[in-house]
PDB file of C-alpha atoms in Angstrom:
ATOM      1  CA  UNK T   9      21.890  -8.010  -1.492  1.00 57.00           C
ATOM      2  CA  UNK T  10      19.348  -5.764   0.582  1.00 78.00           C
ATOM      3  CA  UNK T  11      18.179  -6.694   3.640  1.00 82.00           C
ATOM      4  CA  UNK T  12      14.958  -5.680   4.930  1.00 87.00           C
ATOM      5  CA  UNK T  13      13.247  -6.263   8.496  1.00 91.00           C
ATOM      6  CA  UNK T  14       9.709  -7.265   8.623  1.00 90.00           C
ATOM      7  CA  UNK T  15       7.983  -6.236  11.864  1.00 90.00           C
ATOM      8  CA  UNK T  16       6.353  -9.032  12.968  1.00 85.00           C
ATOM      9  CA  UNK T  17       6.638 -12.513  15.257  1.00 80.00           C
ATOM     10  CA  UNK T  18       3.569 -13.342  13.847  1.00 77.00           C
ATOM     11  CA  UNK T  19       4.922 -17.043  11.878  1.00 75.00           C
ATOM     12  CA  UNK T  20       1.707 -17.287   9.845  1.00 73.00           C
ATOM     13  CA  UNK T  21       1.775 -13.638   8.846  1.00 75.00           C
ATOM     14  CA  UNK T  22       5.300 -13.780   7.903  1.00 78.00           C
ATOM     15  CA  UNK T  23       4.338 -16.463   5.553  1.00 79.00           C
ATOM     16  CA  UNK T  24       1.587 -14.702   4.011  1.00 76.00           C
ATOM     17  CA  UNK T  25       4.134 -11.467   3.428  1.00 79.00           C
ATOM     18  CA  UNK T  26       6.821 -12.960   1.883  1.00 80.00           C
ATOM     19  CA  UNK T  27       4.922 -15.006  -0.596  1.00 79.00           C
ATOM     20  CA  UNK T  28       3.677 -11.662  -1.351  1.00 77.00           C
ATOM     21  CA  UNK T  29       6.936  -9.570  -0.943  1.00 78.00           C
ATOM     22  CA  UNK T  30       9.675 -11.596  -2.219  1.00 78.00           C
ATOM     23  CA  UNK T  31       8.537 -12.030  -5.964  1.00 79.00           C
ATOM     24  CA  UNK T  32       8.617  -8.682  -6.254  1.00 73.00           C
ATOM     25  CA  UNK T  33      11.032  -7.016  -4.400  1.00 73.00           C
ATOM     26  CA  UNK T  34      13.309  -9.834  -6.304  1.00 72.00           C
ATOM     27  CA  UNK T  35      15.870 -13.023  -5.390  1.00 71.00           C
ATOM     28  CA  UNK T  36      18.641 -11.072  -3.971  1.00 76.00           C
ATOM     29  CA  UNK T  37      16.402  -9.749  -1.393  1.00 79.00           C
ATOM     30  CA  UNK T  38      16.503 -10.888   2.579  1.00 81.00           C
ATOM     31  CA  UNK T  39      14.142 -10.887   4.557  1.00 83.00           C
ATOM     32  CA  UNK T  40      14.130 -10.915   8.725  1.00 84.00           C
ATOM     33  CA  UNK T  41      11.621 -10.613  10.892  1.00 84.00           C
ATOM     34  CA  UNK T  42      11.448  -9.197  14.013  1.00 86.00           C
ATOM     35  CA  UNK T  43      12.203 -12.059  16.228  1.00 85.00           C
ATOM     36  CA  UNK T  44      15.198 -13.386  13.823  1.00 87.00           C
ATOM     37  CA  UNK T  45      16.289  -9.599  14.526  1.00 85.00           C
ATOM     38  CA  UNK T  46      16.145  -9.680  18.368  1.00 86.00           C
ATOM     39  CA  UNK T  47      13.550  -6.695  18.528  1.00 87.00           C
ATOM     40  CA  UNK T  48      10.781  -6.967  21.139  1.00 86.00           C
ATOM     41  CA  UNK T  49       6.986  -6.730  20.409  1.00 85.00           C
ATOM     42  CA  UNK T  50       5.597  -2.920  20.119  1.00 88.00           C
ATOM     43  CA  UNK T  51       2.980  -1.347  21.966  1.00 87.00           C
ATOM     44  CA  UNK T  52       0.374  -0.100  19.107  1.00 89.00           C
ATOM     45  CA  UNK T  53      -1.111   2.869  21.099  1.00 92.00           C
ATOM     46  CA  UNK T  54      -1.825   4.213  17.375  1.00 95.00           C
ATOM     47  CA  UNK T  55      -5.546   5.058  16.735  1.00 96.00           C
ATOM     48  CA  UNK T  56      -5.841   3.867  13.264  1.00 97.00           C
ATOM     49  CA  UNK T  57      -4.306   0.947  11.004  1.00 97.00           C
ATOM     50  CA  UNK T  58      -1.869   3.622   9.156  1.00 97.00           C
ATOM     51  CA  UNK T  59      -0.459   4.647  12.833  1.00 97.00           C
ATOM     52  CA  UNK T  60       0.164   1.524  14.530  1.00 96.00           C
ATOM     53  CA  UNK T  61       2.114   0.087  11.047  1.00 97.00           C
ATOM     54  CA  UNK T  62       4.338   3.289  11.250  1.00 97.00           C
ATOM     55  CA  UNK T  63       4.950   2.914  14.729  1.00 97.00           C
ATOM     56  CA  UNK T  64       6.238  -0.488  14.286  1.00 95.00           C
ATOM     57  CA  UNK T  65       8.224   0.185  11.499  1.00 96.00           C
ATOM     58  CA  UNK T  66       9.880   3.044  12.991  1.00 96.00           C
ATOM     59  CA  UNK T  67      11.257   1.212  15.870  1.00 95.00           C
ATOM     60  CA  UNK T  68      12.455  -1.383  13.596  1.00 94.00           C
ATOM     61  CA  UNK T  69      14.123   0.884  11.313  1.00 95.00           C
ATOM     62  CA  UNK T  70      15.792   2.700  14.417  1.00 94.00           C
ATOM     63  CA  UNK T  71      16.574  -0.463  16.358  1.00 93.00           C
ATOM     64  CA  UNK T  72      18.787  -2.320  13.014  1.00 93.00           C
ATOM     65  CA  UNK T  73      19.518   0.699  10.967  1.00 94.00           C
ATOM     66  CA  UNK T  74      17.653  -1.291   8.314  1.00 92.00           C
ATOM     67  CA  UNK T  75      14.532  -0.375   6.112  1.00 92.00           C
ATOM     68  CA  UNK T  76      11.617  -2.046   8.065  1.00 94.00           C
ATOM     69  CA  UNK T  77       8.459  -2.988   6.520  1.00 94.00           C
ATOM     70  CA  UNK T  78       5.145  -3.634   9.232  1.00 94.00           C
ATOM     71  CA  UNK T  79       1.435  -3.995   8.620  1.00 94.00           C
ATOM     72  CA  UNK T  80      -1.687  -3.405  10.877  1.00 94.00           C
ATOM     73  CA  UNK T  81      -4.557  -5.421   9.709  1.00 94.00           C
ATOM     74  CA  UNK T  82      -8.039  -6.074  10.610  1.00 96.00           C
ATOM     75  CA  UNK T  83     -11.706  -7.038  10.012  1.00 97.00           C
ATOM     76  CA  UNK T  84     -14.564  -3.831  10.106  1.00 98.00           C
ATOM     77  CA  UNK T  85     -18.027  -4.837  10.197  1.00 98.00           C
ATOM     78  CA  UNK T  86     -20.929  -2.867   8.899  1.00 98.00           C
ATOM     79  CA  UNK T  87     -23.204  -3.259  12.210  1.00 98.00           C
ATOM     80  CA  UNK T  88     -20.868  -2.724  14.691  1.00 97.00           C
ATOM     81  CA  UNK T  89     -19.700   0.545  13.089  1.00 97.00           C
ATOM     82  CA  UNK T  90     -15.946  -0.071  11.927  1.00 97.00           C
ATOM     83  CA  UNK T  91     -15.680  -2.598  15.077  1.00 97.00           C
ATOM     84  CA  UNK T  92     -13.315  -4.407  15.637  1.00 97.00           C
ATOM     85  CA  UNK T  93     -11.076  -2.568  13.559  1.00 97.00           C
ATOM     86  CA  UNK T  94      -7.828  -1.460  15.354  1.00 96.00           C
ATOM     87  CA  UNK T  95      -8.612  -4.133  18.111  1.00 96.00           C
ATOM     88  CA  UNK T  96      -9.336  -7.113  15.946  1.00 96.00           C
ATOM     89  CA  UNK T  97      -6.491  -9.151  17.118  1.00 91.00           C
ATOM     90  CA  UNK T  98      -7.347  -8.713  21.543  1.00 93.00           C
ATOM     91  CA  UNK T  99     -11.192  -8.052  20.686  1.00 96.00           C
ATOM     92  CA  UNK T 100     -12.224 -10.729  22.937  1.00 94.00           C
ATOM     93  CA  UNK T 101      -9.600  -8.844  25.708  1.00 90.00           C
ATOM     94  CA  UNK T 102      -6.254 -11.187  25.106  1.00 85.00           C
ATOM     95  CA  UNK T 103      -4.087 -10.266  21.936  1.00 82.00           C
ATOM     96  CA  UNK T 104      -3.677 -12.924  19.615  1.00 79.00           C
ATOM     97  CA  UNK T 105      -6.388 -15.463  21.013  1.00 90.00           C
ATOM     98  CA  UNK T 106      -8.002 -16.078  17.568  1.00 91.00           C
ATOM     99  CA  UNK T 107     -10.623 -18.770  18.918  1.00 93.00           C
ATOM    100  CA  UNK T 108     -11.997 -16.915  21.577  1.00 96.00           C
ATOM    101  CA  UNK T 109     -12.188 -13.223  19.073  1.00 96.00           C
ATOM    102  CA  UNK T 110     -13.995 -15.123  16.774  1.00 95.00           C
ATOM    103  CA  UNK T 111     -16.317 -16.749  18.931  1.00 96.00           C
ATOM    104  CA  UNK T 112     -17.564 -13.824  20.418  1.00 97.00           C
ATOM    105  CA  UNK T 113     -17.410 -11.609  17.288  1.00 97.00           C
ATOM    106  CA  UNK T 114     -20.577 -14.207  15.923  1.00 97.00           C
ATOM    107  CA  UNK T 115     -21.906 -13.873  19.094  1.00 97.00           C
ATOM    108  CA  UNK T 116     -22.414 -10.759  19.101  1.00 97.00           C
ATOM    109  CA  UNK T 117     -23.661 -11.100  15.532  1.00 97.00           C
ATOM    110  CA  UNK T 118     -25.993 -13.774  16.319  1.00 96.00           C
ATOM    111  CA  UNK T 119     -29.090 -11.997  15.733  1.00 96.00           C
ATOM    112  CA  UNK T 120     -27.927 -10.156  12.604  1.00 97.00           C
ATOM    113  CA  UNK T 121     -29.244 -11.328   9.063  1.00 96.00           C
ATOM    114  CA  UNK T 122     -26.846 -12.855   6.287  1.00 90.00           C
ATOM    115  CA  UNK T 123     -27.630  -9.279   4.240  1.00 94.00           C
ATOM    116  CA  UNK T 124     -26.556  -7.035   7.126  1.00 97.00           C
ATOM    117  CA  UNK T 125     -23.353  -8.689   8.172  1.00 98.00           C
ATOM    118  CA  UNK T 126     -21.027  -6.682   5.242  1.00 98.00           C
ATOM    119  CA  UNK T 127     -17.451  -6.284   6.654  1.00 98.00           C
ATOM    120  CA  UNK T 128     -14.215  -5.588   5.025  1.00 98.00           C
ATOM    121  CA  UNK T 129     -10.929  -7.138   5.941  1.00 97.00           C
ATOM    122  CA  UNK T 130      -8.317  -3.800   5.708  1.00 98.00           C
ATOM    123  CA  UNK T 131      -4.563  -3.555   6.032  1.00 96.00           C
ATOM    124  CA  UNK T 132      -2.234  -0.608   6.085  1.00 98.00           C
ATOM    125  CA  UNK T 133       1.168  -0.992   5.083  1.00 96.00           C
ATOM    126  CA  UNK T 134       3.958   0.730   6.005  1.00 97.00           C
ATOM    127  CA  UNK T 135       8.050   1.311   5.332  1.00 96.00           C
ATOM    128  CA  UNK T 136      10.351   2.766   7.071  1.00 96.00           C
ATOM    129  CA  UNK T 137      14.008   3.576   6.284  1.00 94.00           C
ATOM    130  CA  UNK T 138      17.097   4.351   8.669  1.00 91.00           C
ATOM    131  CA  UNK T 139      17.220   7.963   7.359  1.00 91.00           C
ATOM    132  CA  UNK T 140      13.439   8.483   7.723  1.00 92.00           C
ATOM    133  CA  UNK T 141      11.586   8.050   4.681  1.00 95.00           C
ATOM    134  CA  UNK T 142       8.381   6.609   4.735  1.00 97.00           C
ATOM    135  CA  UNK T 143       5.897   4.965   2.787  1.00 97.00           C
ATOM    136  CA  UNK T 144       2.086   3.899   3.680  1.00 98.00           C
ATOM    137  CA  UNK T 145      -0.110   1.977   1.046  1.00 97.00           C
ATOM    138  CA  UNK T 146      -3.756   0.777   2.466  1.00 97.00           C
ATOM    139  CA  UNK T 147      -5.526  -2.205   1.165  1.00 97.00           C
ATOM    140  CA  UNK T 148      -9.115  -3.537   1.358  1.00 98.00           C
ATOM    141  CA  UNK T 149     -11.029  -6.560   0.912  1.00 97.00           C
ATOM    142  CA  UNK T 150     -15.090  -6.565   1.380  1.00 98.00           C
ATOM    143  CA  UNK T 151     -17.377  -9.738   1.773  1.00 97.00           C
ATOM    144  CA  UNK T 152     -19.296 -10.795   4.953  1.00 98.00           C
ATOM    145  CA  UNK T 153     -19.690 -12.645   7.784  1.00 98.00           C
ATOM    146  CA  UNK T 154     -20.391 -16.215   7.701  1.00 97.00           C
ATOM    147  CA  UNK T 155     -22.951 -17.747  10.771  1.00 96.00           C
ATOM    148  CA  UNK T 156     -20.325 -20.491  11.336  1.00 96.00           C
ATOM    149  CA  UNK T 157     -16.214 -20.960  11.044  1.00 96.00           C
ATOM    150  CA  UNK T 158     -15.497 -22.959   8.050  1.00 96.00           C
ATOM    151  CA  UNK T 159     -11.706 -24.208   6.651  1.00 95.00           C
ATOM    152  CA  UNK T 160      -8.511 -24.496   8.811  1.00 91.00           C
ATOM    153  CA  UNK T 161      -6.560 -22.282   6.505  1.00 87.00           C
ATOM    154  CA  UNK T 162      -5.482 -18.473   6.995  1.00 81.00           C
ATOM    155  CA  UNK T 163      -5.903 -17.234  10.506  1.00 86.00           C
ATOM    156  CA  UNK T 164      -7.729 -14.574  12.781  1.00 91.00           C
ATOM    157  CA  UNK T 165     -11.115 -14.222  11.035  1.00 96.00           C
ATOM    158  CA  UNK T 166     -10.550 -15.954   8.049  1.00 95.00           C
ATOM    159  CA  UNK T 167     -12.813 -19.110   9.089  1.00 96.00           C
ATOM    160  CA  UNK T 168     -15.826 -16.683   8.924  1.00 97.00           C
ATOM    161  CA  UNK T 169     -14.672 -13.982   6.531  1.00 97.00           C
ATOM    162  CA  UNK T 170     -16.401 -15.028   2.810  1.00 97.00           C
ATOM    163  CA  UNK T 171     -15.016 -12.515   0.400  1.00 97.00           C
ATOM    164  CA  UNK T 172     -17.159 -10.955  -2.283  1.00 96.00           C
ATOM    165  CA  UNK T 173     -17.947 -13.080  -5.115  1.00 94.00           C
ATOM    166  CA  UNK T 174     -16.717 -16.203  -3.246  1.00 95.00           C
ATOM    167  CA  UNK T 175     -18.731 -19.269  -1.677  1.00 94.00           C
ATOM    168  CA  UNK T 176     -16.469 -19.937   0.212  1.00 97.00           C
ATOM    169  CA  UNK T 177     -14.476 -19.018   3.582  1.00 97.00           C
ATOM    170  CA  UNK T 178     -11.054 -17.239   3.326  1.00 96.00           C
ATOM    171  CA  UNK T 179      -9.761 -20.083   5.532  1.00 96.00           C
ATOM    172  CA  UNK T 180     -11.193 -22.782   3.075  1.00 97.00           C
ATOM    173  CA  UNK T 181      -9.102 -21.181   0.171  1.00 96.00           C
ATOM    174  CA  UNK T 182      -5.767 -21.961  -0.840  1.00 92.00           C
ATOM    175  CA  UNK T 183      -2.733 -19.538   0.029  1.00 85.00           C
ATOM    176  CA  UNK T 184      -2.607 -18.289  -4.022  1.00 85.00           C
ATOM    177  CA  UNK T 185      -6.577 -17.930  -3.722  1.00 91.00           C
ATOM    178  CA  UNK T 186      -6.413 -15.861  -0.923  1.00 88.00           C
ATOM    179  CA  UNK T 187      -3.503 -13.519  -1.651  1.00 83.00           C
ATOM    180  CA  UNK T 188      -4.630 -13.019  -4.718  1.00 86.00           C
ATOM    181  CA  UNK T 189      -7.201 -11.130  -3.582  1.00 88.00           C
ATOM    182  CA  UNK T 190      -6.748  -9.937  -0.151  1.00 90.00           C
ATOM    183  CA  UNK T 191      -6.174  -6.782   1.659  1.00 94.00           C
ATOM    184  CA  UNK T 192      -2.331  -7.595   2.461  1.00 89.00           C
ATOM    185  CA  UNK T 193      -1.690  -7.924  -1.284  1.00 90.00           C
ATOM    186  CA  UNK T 194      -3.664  -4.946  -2.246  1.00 94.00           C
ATOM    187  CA  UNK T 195      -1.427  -2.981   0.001  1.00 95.00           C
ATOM    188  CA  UNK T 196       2.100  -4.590  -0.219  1.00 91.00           C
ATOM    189  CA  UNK T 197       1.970  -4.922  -3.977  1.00 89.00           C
ATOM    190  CA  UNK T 198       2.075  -1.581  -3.913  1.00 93.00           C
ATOM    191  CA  UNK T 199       4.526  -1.001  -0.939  1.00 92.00           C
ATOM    192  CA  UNK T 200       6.898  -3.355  -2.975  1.00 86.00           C
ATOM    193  CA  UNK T 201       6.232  -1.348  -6.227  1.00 86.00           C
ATOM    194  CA  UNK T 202       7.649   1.681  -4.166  1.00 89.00           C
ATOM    195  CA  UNK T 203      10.542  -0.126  -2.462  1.00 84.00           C
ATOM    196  CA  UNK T 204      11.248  -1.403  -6.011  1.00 77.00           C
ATOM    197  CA  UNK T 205      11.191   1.626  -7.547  1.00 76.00           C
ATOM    198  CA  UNK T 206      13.155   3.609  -4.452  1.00 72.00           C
ATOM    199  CA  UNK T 207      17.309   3.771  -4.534  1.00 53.00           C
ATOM    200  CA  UNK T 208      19.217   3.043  -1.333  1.00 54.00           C
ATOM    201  CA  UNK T 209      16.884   1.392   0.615  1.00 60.00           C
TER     202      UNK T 209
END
């Protein structure tokens, strides 16, 4: 059985991963996550999405010995240049206050027409193993911003992010809906085609 760590204590994420993961990487395959491993959160002083995965899966990978897998996600709009990007989860100054990031990400869009609010949901993923290797596999989803939340699906930005070719929210699809297309599968399908494909992981 291998045993990987997943480098997050984010419950709804974790979910999300190892719907994706697991088929993949196969039955005899365990999963923990950070907090079921005792690690602590991460500071993610990394200046892109690529750095601040690596950074977490490093310290996994050297605190259990184990190959750790992490992500760093986040929503780019056109108009704001790439914002909030790297600071998507504290972008309204608190990390991980999803109501109050989303409120003022539409505020500050509040004046911008439907055709100019493009953005892309993007995810790097990254895996790390105890002697060093590592992978990094990137992942992107366009669509645009919604005027209003709608669906109590998904998290973060979900309830405002309609992906291209959709009518609908991310948060009003269902899980299969959403993975099926979304930046995190992009780019852990193909981090679990590596890990498949690697020996001694």
């Amino acid at each position: 059985m291998t045993t990987f760590v997943l480098a997050t204590h984010n419950e709804k994420k974790k979910r999300e991963l190892l719907s994706i993961l697991l088929p993949v990487l196969g039955e005899d395959t365990t999963v923990l996550t950070a907090a079921e491993a005792g690690l602590p959160d991460v500071a993610e002083t990394g200046v892109t999405f690529e750095e601040n995965a690596l950074i977490k899966a490093r310290a996994a990978a050297r605190a259990t010995g184990k190959t750790a897998i992490a992500d760093d996600s986040g929503i780019a709009v056109d108009v704001l240049g790439g914002a909030p990007g790297i600071f998507s989860a504290r972008w309204a100054g608190r990390h991980g206050d999803d109501a109050a990031n989303l409120e003022l990400l539409l505020a500050q869009l509040s004046d911008i027409a439907v055709e100019h609010r493009g953005a892309q949901f993007r995810c790097a993923a990254a895996a790390v193993t105890p002697d060093g290797r590592e992978f990094v596999t990137e992942g992107v989803m366009p669509g645009h911003l919604a005027t209003a939340p709608a669906g109590d699906g998904g998290f973060g930005y979900d309830p405002i992010f309609v992906p291209s070719g959709s009518e609908i929210s991310a948060a009003e699809m269902t899980p299969e809906e959403k993975n099926a297309r979304s930046h995190r599968r992009i780019a852990f399908d193909a981090l679990a085609a590596i890990l498949g494909a690697e020996s001694g992981l």
